[in-house]
Amino acid sequence: MRYAEVCVNSPIAQRLTFTYDIPARLDIKSGQAVWVPFGEKVLQGIVLALTDYSPVAETREIAGIIEPEPLLSPAQISLARWISRYYLSPIFDATALMLPPGFERRALTFISAAPAASNHDLSSLSQEQKYAFELVQKQDKISLKQLEKALGKKKAQTAISALVRMGLVTRSYELEPVKTRAKFQPYISLAVDIAKARQEADNLNRKRAYRQAALLEFIIQQARPVSLTEVREKTKCDRTVVDALVSRGLAAVENVRIRRDPLYAEAIVSSEPPTLTTAQESALKAIQSGLRHLNAKPAFPDVFLLHGVTGSGKTEVYLQALAEAVKLGKRGIVLVPEIALTPQTIERFAARFPGRVAVLHSQLSAGEQFDEWHRIRNGEADVVIGPRSALFAPQPDLGLIVMDEENEWTYKQHDKSPRYHARDIAIKLAGLSGAEVILGSATPDVESYYRTQRGKYHLLRLPERVTPSPKSPLPRVEIVDMREELKAGNRSMFSRTLSQAITRAVAYREQVILFLNRRGAATFIQCRDCGFVLNCRRCDIPLSYHIAENTLSCHQCNRRYPIPAQCPQCRSRRIKFLGTGTQKLEQEAGNTFSQARLLRWDSDATQGKNSHKEILNRFRAHEADILIGTQMVAKGLDLPRVTLVGVINADTGLNLPDFRAGERTFQLLSQVAGRAGRGAAGGKVIIQTYSPEHYAIQSASRHDYESFYEKEITYRRQLNNPPFTRLARFTYTHTNDSACQREAERMKKLLIEERDARGIDNFTVIGPAPAFIHRLRGRFRWQLILRNPDPGTVLSQIPIPRGWSVDIDPVGL
Ligand code: ADP
Ligand code: ZN
Ligand code: ZN
C-alpha cells in the first residue's frame, strides 16, 4: 500500500481525513499514531486506512511514527468513523476518545531571529515591534506564549506577524512535551547466587564493611528485587552503600516499571457468587445463551434490558454474566453513571475478579490513568469499570458491555464534541466487535423500554427484591399535599406527617434521608417591596445564598457576590431569601428535630476526592440520624438502617421547559423511594408536593413503571417527541443578545431553504428561542430544535455555518 488515510489533530481538519504518502523506510499500520506535515506544522495523526490510490494528485509524506503498535483496533476505527458521521463531529475528536491518557499534544509556536536580522535598519519599527524583537534576540528561540505574556496576546501576535513579513524573525513549530509516561523505579537484586552472597556477606563483615554486609543480608532475606526506596526505609542504607555492592559485582540495580494502581488502597476481600433466585437465573440464562453465540457478528447485536428495582439483584446478574464471558475467553466493560458515587460497586467487581479489574476515570491521577490504559491493552483486565468514557478503553476480545442505570443523563456527553450518548455507542461498538449489551435500570429510559416493546431489545425482568427475605416489600409511599398544609397554617418545610415520622424514626434509632433537589441555602433572593431578583450579571440566572461563606454565588459560572444591604432597584432594606436549599433545610431540621444528629451530602460538602465515601461511611456507621442531600443521595447506596425517606418538594423538576420533565421526576422519585427499606426494618417514603395528581408522582408512589410508561409514551406519540422522531439542537452564542437572536433567525431560514430545495420530508424547525440557560459566562445563547427521523444524515448534506454547535439526540432541553 502506498498511501495512508489519516485524521489529523487540527481544528481545521473537522470531518475531513487526509491522504499521505508512505515513505519506504516506515512500516505503517492502520490504527497507528503518526507525525504528519500539515500546513507549516507537524501534527499528530491517526492512520485510519491504507490504500493503493490517492484521491488527490499531490500528497506529502508521513513524517514519522509516534508509537510502534497501533493504538486503535479495526473496530475502534469503524466506531470513530461512525461517531463522526452520526454526531457530525470532527473525526479526530472521535478518535481522541480512544487514545491513551495524556496522548494529545498540541503544536507550540516558537520565534527566532532570522540569520541576517541584525544588519537590518530597526529605526522604522514600532515600539512594540522593537520590544518583541529584542526579546527574540535575547534567546535562540522563544515561545509565542512567552511573548504573549510579555506584550499581551493581540499585541504580540500583530508584532510578530509584522516582523515575519519584514524578514526579521521566523516561526517554527514544536509539539508540547509529553505529559505522562510509564513510571520506573530502581530495584536492587543479587547478582550472584545465594550461597556465594552469604559467603561474601561474611567477608564484608570481616573487612568491617558492616553496612554493606547488612544490606547484602537484607537482600538475601527478601529473596526478591527490592526497590531502593524500601531499602532506604528499612535498612537506612543510602545510595553509596548500594553502589559499593554493585561495584563489587554482588548486586545489580535495574529500573523496573511500576504500576500506579488506583485500587491499591482498597482492602479487597474476594467473594463467591451466591445461588441465584429464579428470576435472576432465567435472566442470566438468556444472556448466557447470547454469549455462546457471539461469533455470528449480527448487524444488530443482542441488547438486553434488565428491568428491576434497586436491590432486585441486577448487579449479581452482571457479575455472573461477566464470569461467563470470561469463561468463554471474552472480556467486559461495565459502565456506571458516576464513578465517585459507586465505590461499593467497584469493590464488588474487584472482589469477584481479584486483580483482574481495571478502573478508568478522570479523578485518577494522570499516571494511574496511563498505567490502567496500558494494562487494559495488554489484556490484563477481565473487566473495565468506569463512566461513559470507559467505553473507549482498549479492551481486547470484547464480549459484553454492561450499562448500569442506563437511564442516567450522565451517559450523554453534552458539553463538548463529540456529543455522544454512551448507550448508542455501546450498541454500535458491540455490533462492530461481536459483543452483546446489557442495559440495567429500575426505571428504564422510555425510549429503551419502547424498543423492547417493538422487539428491538430483549426485556428481562427482576420483579422483586432479593434481600433480606423474598417477602421484603418495597417501601410504602405516602403523598402529602402541601396545599393542605398551608391551609392548615403550617408554613414550615415539614408537613405534619413527615414531621411525626422523623421524630418517631429517630426515637427508634433508625435513620432518615431527607431529599432536596437543590444546592445552596436559598435558590434566589428577592426584594419584598419591588420584587427585584438578584441575578448573576454574566449569566442572568438567580444567585444562590451560601450560609457557610455568607455570600451569593452563581451556580453557572461560580462567580461570588456580596449580599447587598439594600435592594439595588428600590433601595428597600426588606430583602428576603426565597426557596429552600440543602443548607437551609439542614438549619430548619436542626431547629425542629433538636435530638437528631445531621449530616449534609451535596456537591458543596463533597469537594475532595474521597469525601463522598467519607460522608457515606460516617452515615453507615450511624454517626448521624438524618442525611440531608440533593439528587446524589438517590444513587447507588445500600443503607440498611434507613427506614424513612422524605422528599421535601417533588415539584422542583416538573415545571422545567423540557418534554422529559415528567420522566425525570418519575425516575428521581423512584430512585429516592428505592433508598428506604433495604434493611430488615422495612421502610417508608413521604413525598411532599403541590401537584399530587401528576401522573409521574402518582406512578412513582405506587412503584408502577408500566403505568408511568403507558401515559408517557402516549404523550410522546401525541406530541411527536422521541422515540417517534429524533431531535437535533443547534446552539449559537454571542456576547450581544440581539446579534445572537438575528443569527438564530438567519440559521432557521437557511435550514428551511435547504429543506425545501432538497425536498426533505419530516423536517421541522422549532425556535429560535433563548436557551434554558440564556446567558453563560458573559455570552448569550440561542437555540433551534430540529425534528427529523434521521438528523445526522440529513444535516451531513447541509453546510452548517461557523460558530454553531450541533447536538444530535440532545438530553435536557
Ligand atoms: P441491584 O443491582 O438490582 O440493586 P444487587 O445485585 O446489588 O441488586 O442485589 C441487592 C443485594 O442482594 C446485594 O446486597 C446482593 O449482594 C444481594 N444479592 C443479590 N443476588 C443475591 C442472591 N441470589 N442471593 C443472595 N443475595 C443476593
Ligand atoms: Zn454567572
Ligand atoms: Zn426593591
PDB file of C-alpha atoms in Angstrom, residues 37-189:
ATOM      1  CA  PRO A  37       3.118  17.658   7.980  1.00  0.00           C
ATOM      2  CA  PHE A  38       0.060  19.906   7.952  1.00  0.00           C
ATOM      3  CA  GLY A  39       0.458  23.417   6.594  1.00  0.00           C
ATOM      4  CA  GLU A  40       3.750  24.552   8.133  1.00  0.00           C
ATOM      5  CA  LYS A  41       3.289  22.414  11.219  1.00  0.00           C
ATOM      6  CA  VAL A  42       3.952  18.819  12.060  1.00  0.00           C
ATOM      7  CA  LEU A  43       0.952  17.359  13.862  1.00  0.00           C
ATOM      8  CA  GLN A  44      -0.344  14.154  15.372  1.00  0.00           C
ATOM      9  CA  GLY A  45      -2.459  11.934  13.181  1.00  0.00           C
ATOM     10  CA  ILE A  46      -4.095   8.527  13.309  1.00  0.00           C
ATOM     11  CA  VAL A  47      -3.933   6.218  10.307  1.00  0.00           C
ATOM     12  CA  LEU A  48      -7.481   5.112   9.524  1.00  0.00           C
ATOM     13  CA  ALA A  49      -6.797   3.062   6.401  1.00  0.00           C
ATOM     14  CA  LEU A  50      -4.108   2.038   3.929  1.00  0.00           C
ATOM     15  CA  THR A  51      -4.880   2.448   0.244  1.00  0.00           C
ATOM     16  CA  ASP A  52      -3.325   1.878  -3.150  1.00  0.00           C
ATOM     17  CA  TYR A  53      -4.646   5.018  -4.625  1.00  0.00           C
ATOM     18  CA  SER A  54      -4.902   8.643  -3.611  1.00  0.00           C
ATOM     19  CA  PRO A  55      -7.952  10.807  -4.242  1.00  0.00           C
ATOM     20  CA  VAL A  56      -5.659  13.831  -4.650  1.00  0.00           C
ATOM     21  CA  ALA A  57      -2.756  14.299  -7.062  1.00  0.00           C
ATOM     22  CA  GLU A  58      -0.223  15.829  -4.665  1.00  0.00           C
ATOM     23  CA  THR A  59       0.470  14.052  -1.418  1.00  0.00           C
ATOM     24  CA  ARG A  60       3.035  14.715   1.275  1.00  0.00           C
ATOM     25  CA  GLU A  61       4.926  12.072   3.199  1.00  0.00           C
ATOM     26  CA  ILE A  62       4.207  10.822   6.689  1.00  0.00           C
ATOM     27  CA  ALA A  63       6.993  12.313   8.810  1.00  0.00           C
ATOM     28  CA  GLY A  64       7.349   9.593  11.410  1.00  0.00           C
ATOM     29  CA  ILE A  65       5.804   7.044  13.708  1.00  0.00           C
ATOM     30  CA  ILE A  66       4.751   8.058  17.231  1.00  0.00           C
ATOM     31  CA  GLU A  67       4.173   4.600  18.646  1.00  0.00           C
ATOM     32  CA  PRO A  68       5.181   1.338  17.004  1.00  0.00           C
ATOM     33  CA  GLU A  69       1.981  -0.556  17.833  1.00  0.00           C
ATOM     34  CA  PRO A  70      -1.421   0.593  16.530  1.00  0.00           C
ATOM     35  CA  LEU A  71      -3.408   2.484  19.165  1.00  0.00           C
ATOM     36  CA  LEU A  72      -6.816   1.820  17.619  1.00  0.00           C
ATOM     37  CA  SER A  73      -8.292  -1.559  16.748  1.00  0.00           C
ATOM     38  CA  PRO A  74     -10.164  -2.044  13.461  1.00  0.00           C
ATOM     39  CA  ALA A  75     -13.466  -1.982  15.393  1.00  0.00           C
ATOM     40  CA  GLN A  76     -12.464   1.302  17.030  1.00  0.00           C
ATOM     41  CA  ILE A  77     -11.586   2.836  13.671  1.00  0.00           C
ATOM     42  CA  SER A  78     -15.022   1.934  12.324  1.00  0.00           C
ATOM     43  CA  LEU A  79     -16.562   3.253  15.515  1.00  0.00           C
ATOM     44  CA  ALA A  80     -14.725   6.585  15.197  1.00  0.00           C
ATOM     45  CA  ARG A  81     -15.936   6.997  11.629  1.00  0.00           C
ATOM     46  CA  TRP A  82     -19.467   6.203  12.720  1.00  0.00           C
ATOM     47  CA  ILE A  83     -19.331   8.711  15.595  1.00  0.00           C
ATOM     48  CA  SER A  84     -18.090  11.410  13.256  1.00  0.00           C
ATOM     49  CA  ARG A  85     -20.919  10.722  10.808  1.00  0.00           C
ATOM     50  CA  TYR A  86     -23.697  10.223  13.325  1.00  0.00           C
ATOM     51  CA  TYR A  87     -22.864  13.146  15.627  1.00  0.00           C
ATOM     52  CA  LEU A  88     -21.380  15.398  12.919  1.00  0.00           C
ATOM     53  CA  SER A  89     -18.192  15.703  14.935  1.00  0.00           C
ATOM     54  CA  PRO A  90     -14.602  16.162  13.779  1.00  0.00           C
ATOM     55  CA  ILE A  91     -13.123  12.757  13.212  1.00  0.00           C
ATOM     56  CA  PHE A  92     -10.069  13.413  15.365  1.00  0.00           C
ATOM     57  CA  ASP A  93     -12.380  14.257  18.285  1.00  0.00           C
ATOM     58  CA  ALA A  94     -13.886  10.802  17.852  1.00  0.00           C
ATOM     59  CA  THR A  95     -10.525   9.003  17.740  1.00  0.00           C
ATOM     60  CA  ALA A  96      -9.232  11.113  20.636  1.00  0.00           C
ATOM     61  CA  LEU A  97     -11.758   9.358  22.896  1.00  0.00           C
ATOM     62  CA  MET A  98      -9.838   6.132  22.357  1.00  0.00           C
ATOM     63  CA  LEU A  99      -6.239   7.315  22.660  1.00  0.00           C
ATOM     64  CA  PRO A 100      -4.104   6.718  25.744  1.00  0.00           C
ATOM     65  CA  PRO A 101      -4.430   9.308  28.526  1.00  0.00           C
ATOM     66  CA  GLY A 102      -2.088  12.245  28.009  1.00  0.00           C
ATOM     67  CA  PHE A 103      -1.505  11.326  24.365  1.00  0.00           C
ATOM     68  CA  GLU A 104      -2.775  14.510  22.778  1.00  0.00           C
ATOM     69  CA  ARG A 105      -0.134  17.177  22.282  1.00  0.00           C
ATOM     70  CA  ARG A 106      -0.628  20.494  20.602  1.00  0.00           C
ATOM     71  CA  ALA A 107       1.893  22.182  18.332  1.00  0.00           C
ATOM     72  CA  LEU A 108       3.576  25.174  20.014  1.00  0.00           C
ATOM     73  CA  THR A 109       4.888  28.139  18.043  1.00  0.00           C
ATOM     74  CA  PHE A 110       8.450  29.361  18.534  1.00  0.00           C
ATOM     75  CA  ILE A 111      10.032  32.527  17.203  1.00  0.00           C
ATOM     76  CA  SER A 112      13.687  33.026  16.400  1.00  0.00           C
ATOM     77  CA  ALA A 113      15.687  35.832  14.831  1.00  0.00           C
ATOM     78  CA  ALA A 114      16.398  35.480  11.105  1.00  0.00           C
ATOM     79  CA  PRO A 115      20.121  34.930  10.293  1.00  0.00           C
ATOM     80  CA  ALA A 116      20.818  38.381   8.816  1.00  0.00           C
ATOM     81  CA  ALA A 117      18.416  40.233  11.093  1.00  0.00           C
ATOM     82  CA  SER A 118      20.974  42.318  12.950  1.00  0.00           C
ATOM     83  CA  ASN A 119      22.019  44.032   9.692  1.00  0.00           C
ATOM     84  CA  HIS A 120      18.532  45.471   9.276  1.00  0.00           C
ATOM     85  CA  ASP A 121      17.698  49.060   9.955  1.00  0.00           C
ATOM     86  CA  LEU A 122      15.440  48.891  13.001  1.00  0.00           C
ATOM     87  CA  SER A 123      14.506  52.553  13.161  1.00  0.00           C
ATOM     88  CA  SER A 124      11.223  52.071  11.303  1.00  0.00           C
ATOM     89  CA  LEU A 125       9.917  49.541  13.850  1.00  0.00           C
ATOM     90  CA  SER A 126       7.107  50.472  16.195  1.00  0.00           C
ATOM     91  CA  GLN A 127       7.659  50.485  19.922  1.00  0.00           C
ATOM     92  CA  GLU A 128       6.076  47.070  20.329  1.00  0.00           C
ATOM     93  CA  GLN A 129       7.822  45.521  17.369  1.00  0.00           C
ATOM     94  CA  LYS A 130      11.137  46.728  18.715  1.00  0.00           C
ATOM     95  CA  TYR A 131      10.428  45.294  22.161  1.00  0.00           C
ATOM     96  CA  ALA A 132       9.293  41.975  20.715  1.00  0.00           C
ATOM     97  CA  PHE A 133      12.358  41.791  18.505  1.00  0.00           C
ATOM     98  CA  GLU A 134      14.658  42.485  21.462  1.00  0.00           C
ATOM     99  CA  LEU A 135      13.054  39.635  23.393  1.00  0.00           C
ATOM    100  CA  VAL A 136      13.500  37.302  20.440  1.00  0.00           C
ATOM    101  CA  GLN A 137      17.147  38.275  20.001  1.00  0.00           C
ATOM    102  CA  LYS A 138      18.000  37.540  23.608  1.00  0.00           C
ATOM    103  CA  GLN A 139      17.464  33.809  23.100  1.00  0.00           C
ATOM    104  CA  ASP A 140      17.959  31.187  20.441  1.00  0.00           C
ATOM    105  CA  LYS A 141      14.237  30.890  20.207  1.00  0.00           C
ATOM    106  CA  ILE A 142      11.352  31.991  22.334  1.00  0.00           C
ATOM    107  CA  SER A 143       7.850  30.571  22.513  1.00  0.00           C
ATOM    108  CA  LEU A 144       4.987  32.680  21.249  1.00  0.00           C
ATOM    109  CA  LYS A 145       3.318  32.050  24.633  1.00  0.00           C
ATOM    110  CA  GLN A 146       6.154  33.854  26.430  1.00  0.00           C
ATOM    111  CA  LEU A 147       5.922  36.808  24.064  1.00  0.00           C
ATOM    112  CA  GLU A 148       2.174  36.942  24.615  1.00  0.00           C
ATOM    113  CA  LYS A 149       2.776  37.073  28.332  1.00  0.00           C
ATOM    114  CA  ALA A 150       5.187  39.973  27.934  1.00  0.00           C
ATOM    115  CA  LEU A 151       3.217  42.041  25.410  1.00  0.00           C
ATOM    116  CA  GLY A 152      -0.356  40.857  25.679  1.00  0.00           C
ATOM    117  CA  LYS A 153      -1.879  38.313  23.335  1.00  0.00           C
ATOM    118  CA  LYS A 154      -3.156  40.524  20.494  1.00  0.00           C
ATOM    119  CA  LYS A 155      -0.153  42.853  20.507  1.00  0.00           C
ATOM    120  CA  ALA A 156       2.367  40.038  20.473  1.00  0.00           C
ATOM    121  CA  GLN A 157       0.640  38.366  17.557  1.00  0.00           C
ATOM    122  CA  THR A 158       0.448  41.528  15.438  1.00  0.00           C
ATOM    123  CA  ALA A 159       4.038  42.467  16.212  1.00  0.00           C
ATOM    124  CA  ILE A 160       5.331  39.014  15.303  1.00  0.00           C
ATOM    125  CA  SER A 161       3.321  38.871  12.066  1.00  0.00           C
ATOM    126  CA  ALA A 162       4.844  42.187  11.068  1.00  0.00           C
ATOM    127  CA  LEU A 163       8.370  41.066  11.964  1.00  0.00           C
ATOM    128  CA  VAL A 164       7.883  37.870   9.966  1.00  0.00           C
ATOM    129  CA  ARG A 165       6.760  39.898   6.942  1.00  0.00           C
ATOM    130  CA  MET A 166       9.864  42.095   7.232  1.00  0.00           C
ATOM    131  CA  GLY A 167      12.034  39.007   7.319  1.00  0.00           C
ATOM    132  CA  LEU A 168      13.409  39.770  10.785  1.00  0.00           C
ATOM    133  CA  VAL A 169      12.148  36.666  12.551  1.00  0.00           C
ATOM    134  CA  THR A 170      10.955  33.201  11.584  1.00  0.00           C
ATOM    135  CA  ARG A 171       8.354  30.901  13.085  1.00  0.00           C
ATOM    136  CA  SER A 172       8.879  27.240  13.866  1.00  0.00           C
ATOM    137  CA  TYR A 173       6.635  24.647  15.462  1.00  0.00           C
ATOM    138  CA  GLU A 174       7.227  22.019  18.076  1.00  0.00           C
ATOM    139  CA  LEU A 175       4.932  19.724  19.966  1.00  0.00           C
ATOM    140  CA  GLU A 176       4.362  20.382  23.612  1.00  0.00           C
ATOM    141  CA  PRO A 177       6.267  17.982  25.866  1.00  0.00           C
ATOM    142  CA  VAL A 178       4.883  14.560  26.766  1.00  0.00           C
ATOM    143  CA  LYS A 179       2.678  14.852  29.852  1.00  0.00           C
ATOM    144  CA  THR A 180       2.542  11.297  31.087  1.00  0.00           C
ATOM    145  CA  ARG A 181       4.790   8.350  30.672  1.00  0.00           C
ATOM    146  CA  ALA A 182       5.438   4.995  32.225  1.00  0.00           C
ATOM    147  CA  LYS A 183       6.993   5.197  35.679  1.00  0.00           C
ATOM    148  CA  PHE A 184      10.188   3.367  36.526  1.00  0.00           C
ATOM    149  CA  GLN A 185      11.906   2.844  39.855  1.00  0.00           C
ATOM    150  CA  PRO A 186      15.341   1.429  40.633  1.00  0.00           C
ATOM    151  CA  TYR A 187      15.278  -2.043  42.191  1.00  0.00           C
ATOM    152  CA  ILE A 188      18.238  -3.889  43.641  1.00  0.00           C
ATOM    153  CA  SER A 189      18.720  -7.659  43.442  1.00  0.00           C
TER     154      SER A 189
END
